[in-house]
PDB file of C-alpha atoms in Angstrom:
ATOM      1  CA  MET A   1     -13.473 -16.868  18.405  1.00  0.00           C
ATOM      2  CA  ILE A   2     -12.626 -15.126  14.600  1.00  0.00           C
ATOM      3  CA  PRO A   3     -13.939 -16.883  12.640  1.00  0.00           C
ATOM      4  CA  VAL A   4     -12.595 -18.494   9.394  1.00  0.00           C
ATOM      5  CA  SER A   5     -12.809 -16.915   5.664  1.00  0.00           C
ATOM      6  CA  ALA A   6     -11.945 -17.935   2.362  1.00  0.00           C
ATOM      7  CA  ILE A   7     -11.763 -15.627  -0.038  1.00  0.00           C
ATOM      8  CA  LYS A   8     -12.367 -16.277  -3.725  1.00  0.00           C
ATOM      9  CA  SER A   9     -10.548 -14.438  -6.660  1.00  0.00           C
ATOM     10  CA  THR A  10     -13.569 -12.705  -8.270  1.00  0.00           C
ATOM     11  CA  GLU A  11     -14.064 -11.661  -4.631  1.00  0.00           C
ATOM     12  CA  GLY A  12     -13.385  -8.116  -2.346  1.00  0.00           C
ATOM     13  CA  LYS A  13     -14.173  -4.802  -2.257  1.00  0.00           C
ATOM     14  CA  HIS A  14     -12.867  -3.770  -4.998  1.00  0.00           C
ATOM     15  CA  LEU A  15     -11.538   0.061  -5.781  1.00  0.00           C
ATOM     16  CA  ARG A  16     -10.340   1.986  -8.493  1.00  0.00           C
ATOM     17  CA  ILE A  17      -7.294   4.925  -8.212  1.00  0.00           C
ATOM     18  CA  GLY A  18      -6.659   6.291 -10.976  1.00  0.00           C
ATOM     19  CA  SER A  19      -5.897   3.018 -13.137  1.00  0.00           C
ATOM     20  CA  SER A  20      -4.366   1.034 -10.546  1.00  0.00           C
ATOM     21  CA  GLU A  21      -7.058  -1.385  -9.139  1.00  0.00           C
ATOM     22  CA  TYR A  22      -7.365  -2.926  -5.759  1.00  0.00           C
ATOM     23  CA  ILE A  23      -9.015  -4.901  -4.567  1.00  0.00           C
ATOM     24  CA  ILE A  24     -10.021  -5.678   0.087  1.00  0.00           C
ATOM     25  CA  LYS A  25      -9.549  -9.152   0.055  1.00  0.00           C
ATOM     26  CA  LEU A  26      -9.694  -9.183   4.425  1.00  0.00           C
ATOM     27  CA  GLY A  27     -10.395  -5.960   6.312  1.00  0.00           C
ATOM     28  CA  HIS A  28     -11.219  -4.861   9.665  1.00  0.00           C
ATOM     29  CA  LYS A  29     -14.663  -6.707  10.438  1.00  0.00           C
ATOM     30  CA  GLU A  30     -13.442 -10.449   9.289  1.00  0.00           C
ATOM     31  CA  THR A  31     -10.500  -9.882  11.243  1.00  0.00           C
ATOM     32  CA  SER A  32     -11.517  -8.468  13.752  1.00  0.00           C
ATOM     33  CA  GLY A  33      -8.619  -6.559  13.477  1.00  0.00           C
ATOM     34  CA  HIS A  34      -6.082  -8.191  12.196  1.00  0.00           C
ATOM     35  CA  ILE A  35      -5.313  -7.443  10.039  1.00  0.00           C
ATOM     36  CA  THR A  36      -6.046  -6.204   6.310  1.00  0.00           C
ATOM     37  CA  VAL A  37      -5.282  -8.187   3.202  1.00  0.00           C
ATOM     38  CA  ILE A  38      -5.511  -5.417  -0.593  1.00  0.00           C
ATOM     39  CA  ARG A  39      -4.260  -7.228  -4.411  1.00  0.00           C
ATOM     40  CA  ALA A  40      -3.126  -4.150  -5.960  1.00  0.00           C
ATOM     41  CA  THR A  41      -3.091  -4.145 -10.022  1.00  0.00           C
ATOM     42  CA  ILE A  42      -0.375  -1.624 -10.834  1.00  0.00           C
ATOM     43  CA  PRO A  43       0.705   0.582 -13.958  1.00  0.00           C
ATOM     44  CA  PRO A  44       4.075   0.483 -15.376  1.00  0.00           C
ATOM     45  CA  ASN A  45       6.451   3.328 -14.011  1.00  0.00           C
ATOM     46  CA  THR A  46       4.233   4.770 -11.617  1.00  0.00           C
ATOM     47  CA  LYS A  47       5.262   6.039  -8.438  1.00  0.00           C
ATOM     48  CA  VAL A  48       2.615   4.330  -6.355  1.00  0.00           C
ATOM     49  CA  SER A  49       3.380   6.861  -3.610  1.00  0.00           C
ATOM     50  CA  PRO A  50       4.914  11.080  -1.723  1.00  0.00           C
ATOM     51  CA  PRO A  51       7.478   9.033   0.970  1.00  0.00           C
ATOM     52  CA  CYS A  52       4.955   9.059   3.723  1.00  0.00           C
ATOM     53  CA  GLU A  53       4.478   6.741   7.267  1.00  0.00           C
ATOM     54  CA  HIS A  54       2.393   4.369   9.374  1.00  0.00           C
ATOM     55  CA  PHE A  55       2.242   5.572  12.395  1.00  0.00           C
ATOM     56  CA  THR A  56      -0.053   2.520  13.542  1.00  0.00           C
ATOM     57  CA  CYS A  57       0.306   0.067  11.327  1.00  0.00           C
ATOM     58  CA  ASP A  58       3.395  -2.702   9.835  1.00  0.00           C
ATOM     59  CA  GLU A  59       3.621  -3.370   6.082  1.00  0.00           C
ATOM     60  CA  LEU A  60       4.324  -6.583   4.486  1.00  0.00           C
ATOM     61  CA  ILE A  61       4.302  -6.366  -0.259  1.00  0.00           C
ATOM     62  CA  TYR A  62       4.333  -9.559  -1.795  1.00  0.00           C
ATOM     63  CA  VAL A  63       5.276  -9.186  -5.675  1.00  0.00           C
ATOM     64  CA  VAL A  64       2.927 -11.671  -7.087  1.00  0.00           C
ATOM     65  CA  HIS A  65       4.137 -10.474 -10.374  1.00  0.00           C
ATOM     66  CA  GLY A  66       6.462  -7.048 -12.444  1.00  0.00           C
ATOM     67  CA  SER A  67       8.901  -5.729  -9.653  1.00  0.00           C
ATOM     68  CA  ILE A  68       8.927  -3.012  -7.223  1.00  0.00           C
ATOM     69  CA  ILE A  69      11.497  -0.253  -5.824  1.00  0.00           C
ATOM     70  CA  VAL A  70      11.021   0.017  -2.975  1.00  0.00           C
ATOM     71  CA  TYR A  71      12.598   2.710  -0.668  1.00  0.00           C
ATOM     72  CA  THR A  72      13.095   2.529   2.509  1.00  0.00           C
ATOM     73  CA  ARG A  73      14.681   4.450   5.449  1.00  0.00           C
ATOM     74  CA  GLY A  74      13.836   5.772   9.533  1.00  0.00           C
ATOM     75  CA  MET A  75      12.074   8.535  10.921  1.00  0.00           C
ATOM     76  CA  TYR A  76      13.881   8.676  14.045  1.00  0.00           C
ATOM     77  CA  ASP A  77      17.361   8.181  12.672  1.00  0.00           C
ATOM     78  CA  GLU A  78      18.341  11.420  12.075  1.00  0.00           C
ATOM     79  CA  SER A  79      21.923  10.496  10.881  1.00  0.00           C
ATOM     80  CA  GLN A  80      19.778   8.473   7.696  1.00  0.00           C
ATOM     81  CA  SER A  81      18.761  11.371   5.541  1.00  0.00           C
ATOM     82  CA  ASP A  82      18.839   9.237   2.029  1.00  0.00           C
ATOM     83  CA  PHE A  83      16.644   6.227   1.125  1.00  0.00           C
ATOM     84  CA  THR A  84      17.347   2.661   0.342  1.00  0.00           C
ATOM     85  CA  GLY A  85      16.171   0.765  -2.612  1.00  0.00           C
ATOM     86  CA  HIS A  86      15.179  -2.412  -2.924  1.00  0.00           C
ATOM     87  CA  SER A  87      14.301  -4.448  -5.836  1.00  0.00           C
ATOM     88  CA  LEU A  88      11.425  -6.571  -5.652  1.00  0.00           C
ATOM     89  CA  TYR A  89      10.459  -9.126  -8.210  1.00  0.00           C
ATOM     90  CA  ASN A  90       8.099 -12.653  -8.648  1.00  0.00           C
ATOM     91  CA  GLY A  91       7.980 -13.924  -5.559  1.00  0.00           C
ATOM     92  CA  ASP A  92       9.688 -11.160  -3.584  1.00  0.00           C
ATOM     93  CA  LEU A  93       8.835  -9.590  -0.359  1.00  0.00           C
ATOM     94  CA  ILE A  94       9.711  -7.162   1.521  1.00  0.00           C
ATOM     95  CA  PHE A  95       8.697  -6.577   5.360  1.00  0.00           C
ATOM     96  CA  ILE A  96       7.836  -2.400   6.094  1.00  0.00           C
ATOM     97  CA  PRO A  97       7.630  -2.195  10.131  1.00  0.00           C
ATOM     98  CA  MET A  98       5.841   0.364  11.704  1.00  0.00           C
ATOM     99  CA  GLY A  99       7.652   4.217  12.432  1.00  0.00           C
ATOM    100  CA  THR A 100       9.705   3.537   7.947  1.00  0.00           C
ATOM    101  CA  VAL A 101       9.650   6.016   5.917  1.00  0.00           C
ATOM    102  CA  GLU A 102       8.437   4.936   2.604  1.00  0.00           C
ATOM    103  CA  HIS A 103       7.425   5.044  -1.067  1.00  0.00           C
ATOM    104  CA  PHE A 104       7.312   3.054  -4.477  1.00  0.00           C
ATOM    105  CA  GLU A 105       7.386   3.313  -7.595  1.00  0.00           C
ATOM    106  CA  THR A 106       6.783  -0.340 -10.380  1.00  0.00           C
ATOM    107  CA  GLY A 107       8.402  -1.446 -13.320  1.00  0.00           C
ATOM    108  CA  PRO A 108       8.595  -1.081 -16.956  1.00  0.00           C
ATOM    109  CA  ASP A 109       5.907  -4.256 -16.591  1.00  0.00           C
ATOM    110  CA  THR A 110       2.498  -4.177 -14.629  1.00  0.00           C
ATOM    111  CA  THR A 111       2.394  -5.163 -11.425  1.00  0.00           C
ATOM    112  CA  GLU A 112       0.138  -7.447  -9.285  1.00  0.00           C
ATOM    113  CA  ILE A 113       1.149  -7.175  -5.320  1.00  0.00           C
ATOM    114  CA  LEU A 114      -0.644  -8.094  -2.195  1.00  0.00           C
ATOM    115  CA  CYS A 115      -0.321  -6.227   0.988  1.00  0.00           C
ATOM    116  CA  LEU A 116      -0.870  -7.091   4.311  1.00  0.00           C
ATOM    117  CA  PHE A 117      -1.233  -4.466   6.748  1.00  0.00           C
ATOM    118  CA  THR A 118      -1.780  -5.356  10.838  1.00  0.00           C
ATOM    119  CA  PRO A 119      -2.992  -4.577  12.668  1.00  0.00           C
ATOM    120  CA  SER A 120      -5.881  -3.894  11.006  1.00  0.00           C
ATOM    121  CA  GLY A 121      -7.890  -0.199  11.287  1.00  0.00           C
ATOM    122  CA  GLN A 122      -7.040   2.839   9.299  1.00  0.00           C
ATOM    123  CA  ALA A 123      -4.766   1.081   5.444  1.00  0.00           C
ATOM    124  CA  GLU A 124      -9.017   0.216   4.607  1.00  0.00           C
ATOM    125  CA  LYS A 125     -10.415   3.733   4.931  1.00  0.00           C
ATOM    126  CA  PHE A 126      -7.215   5.827   3.447  1.00  0.00           C
ATOM    127  CA  PHE A 127      -7.860   3.089   0.217  1.00  0.00           C
ATOM    128  CA  THR A 128     -11.640   3.996   0.486  1.00  0.00           C
ATOM    129  CA  ILE A 129     -11.368   6.622   0.851  1.00  0.00           C
ATOM    130  CA  LEU A 130      -8.597   7.922  -2.031  1.00  0.00           C
ATOM    131  CA  SER A 131     -11.379   5.472  -4.410  1.00  0.00           C
ATOM    132  CA  GLN A 132     -13.611   8.220  -4.047  1.00  0.00           C
ATOM    133  CA  ARG A 133     -11.427  11.147  -5.183  1.00  0.00           C
ATOM    134  CA  GLU A 134     -10.641  11.212  -8.737  1.00  0.00           C
ATOM    135  CA  LEU A 135      -7.310  10.934  -9.754  1.00  0.00           C
ATOM    136  CA  GLU A 136      -6.290  10.647 -13.292  1.00  0.00           C
ATOM    137  CA  SER A 137      -3.345   7.982 -12.150  1.00  0.00           C
ATOM    138  CA  MET A 138      -1.245   7.014  -9.043  1.00  0.00           C
ATOM    139  CA  ASN A 139       1.202   9.958  -9.761  1.00  0.00           C
ATOM    140  CA  THR A 140      -0.683  12.832  -9.396  1.00  0.00           C
ATOM    141  CA  ILE A 141      -1.407  11.047  -5.579  1.00  0.00           C
ATOM    142  CA  ALA A 142       2.029  12.652  -4.485  1.00  0.00           C
ATOM    143  CA  ASP A 143       0.263  16.094  -5.747  1.00  0.00           C
ATOM    144  CA  ASP A 144      -2.483  15.372  -3.313  1.00  0.00           C
ATOM    145  CA  SER A 145      -2.641  16.966  -0.083  1.00  0.00           C
ATOM    146  CA  MET A 146      -5.487  15.267   0.274  1.00  0.00           C
ATOM    147  CA  PHE A 147      -3.451  11.580   0.546  1.00  0.00           C
ATOM    148  CA  ARG A 148      -1.063  13.186   2.968  1.00  0.00           C
ATOM    149  CA  VAL A 149      -3.380  13.619   5.668  1.00  0.00           C
ATOM    150  CA  LEU A 150      -5.223  10.585   4.858  1.00  0.00           C
ATOM    151  CA  HIS A 151      -1.723   8.822   5.724  1.00  0.00           C
ATOM    152  CA  THR A 152       0.035  10.199   8.551  1.00  0.00           C
ATOM    153  CA  ARG A 153      -3.190   8.471   9.731  1.00  0.00           C
ATOM    154  CA  MET A 154      -3.163   5.115   9.405  1.00  0.00           C
TER     155      MET A 154
END
């Protein structure tokens, strides 16, 4: 049986990637692999990642404060060559199923989001490894070859 986990606002594994802050609130260990929960605070007008796909997990993004545009397209849908943009604001959320190609960027204000990955596993490892790299900002991830290697293993 999985024990109940109550996580205080200041608790979690704090990571810095460029000028963005990520806090892993719940991970693989605490949930027996069921879910990873990450709170992120991202500066304005930041391209958070190049287009990527999650091969082993679904993702849900909830906008706590600010705004993001999430661009998605089906991984195996040859007829869909263009991305569809989804504008999200305070209180909005998006579910991104496993196998969807996605990327997103923040709006004109500092943005805080809550990301849930299920099942747990590679997301926690991905953010931890990425935080150990010396990136000036999230905008430089698109040019970072390690990102593509790490993210394709999610």
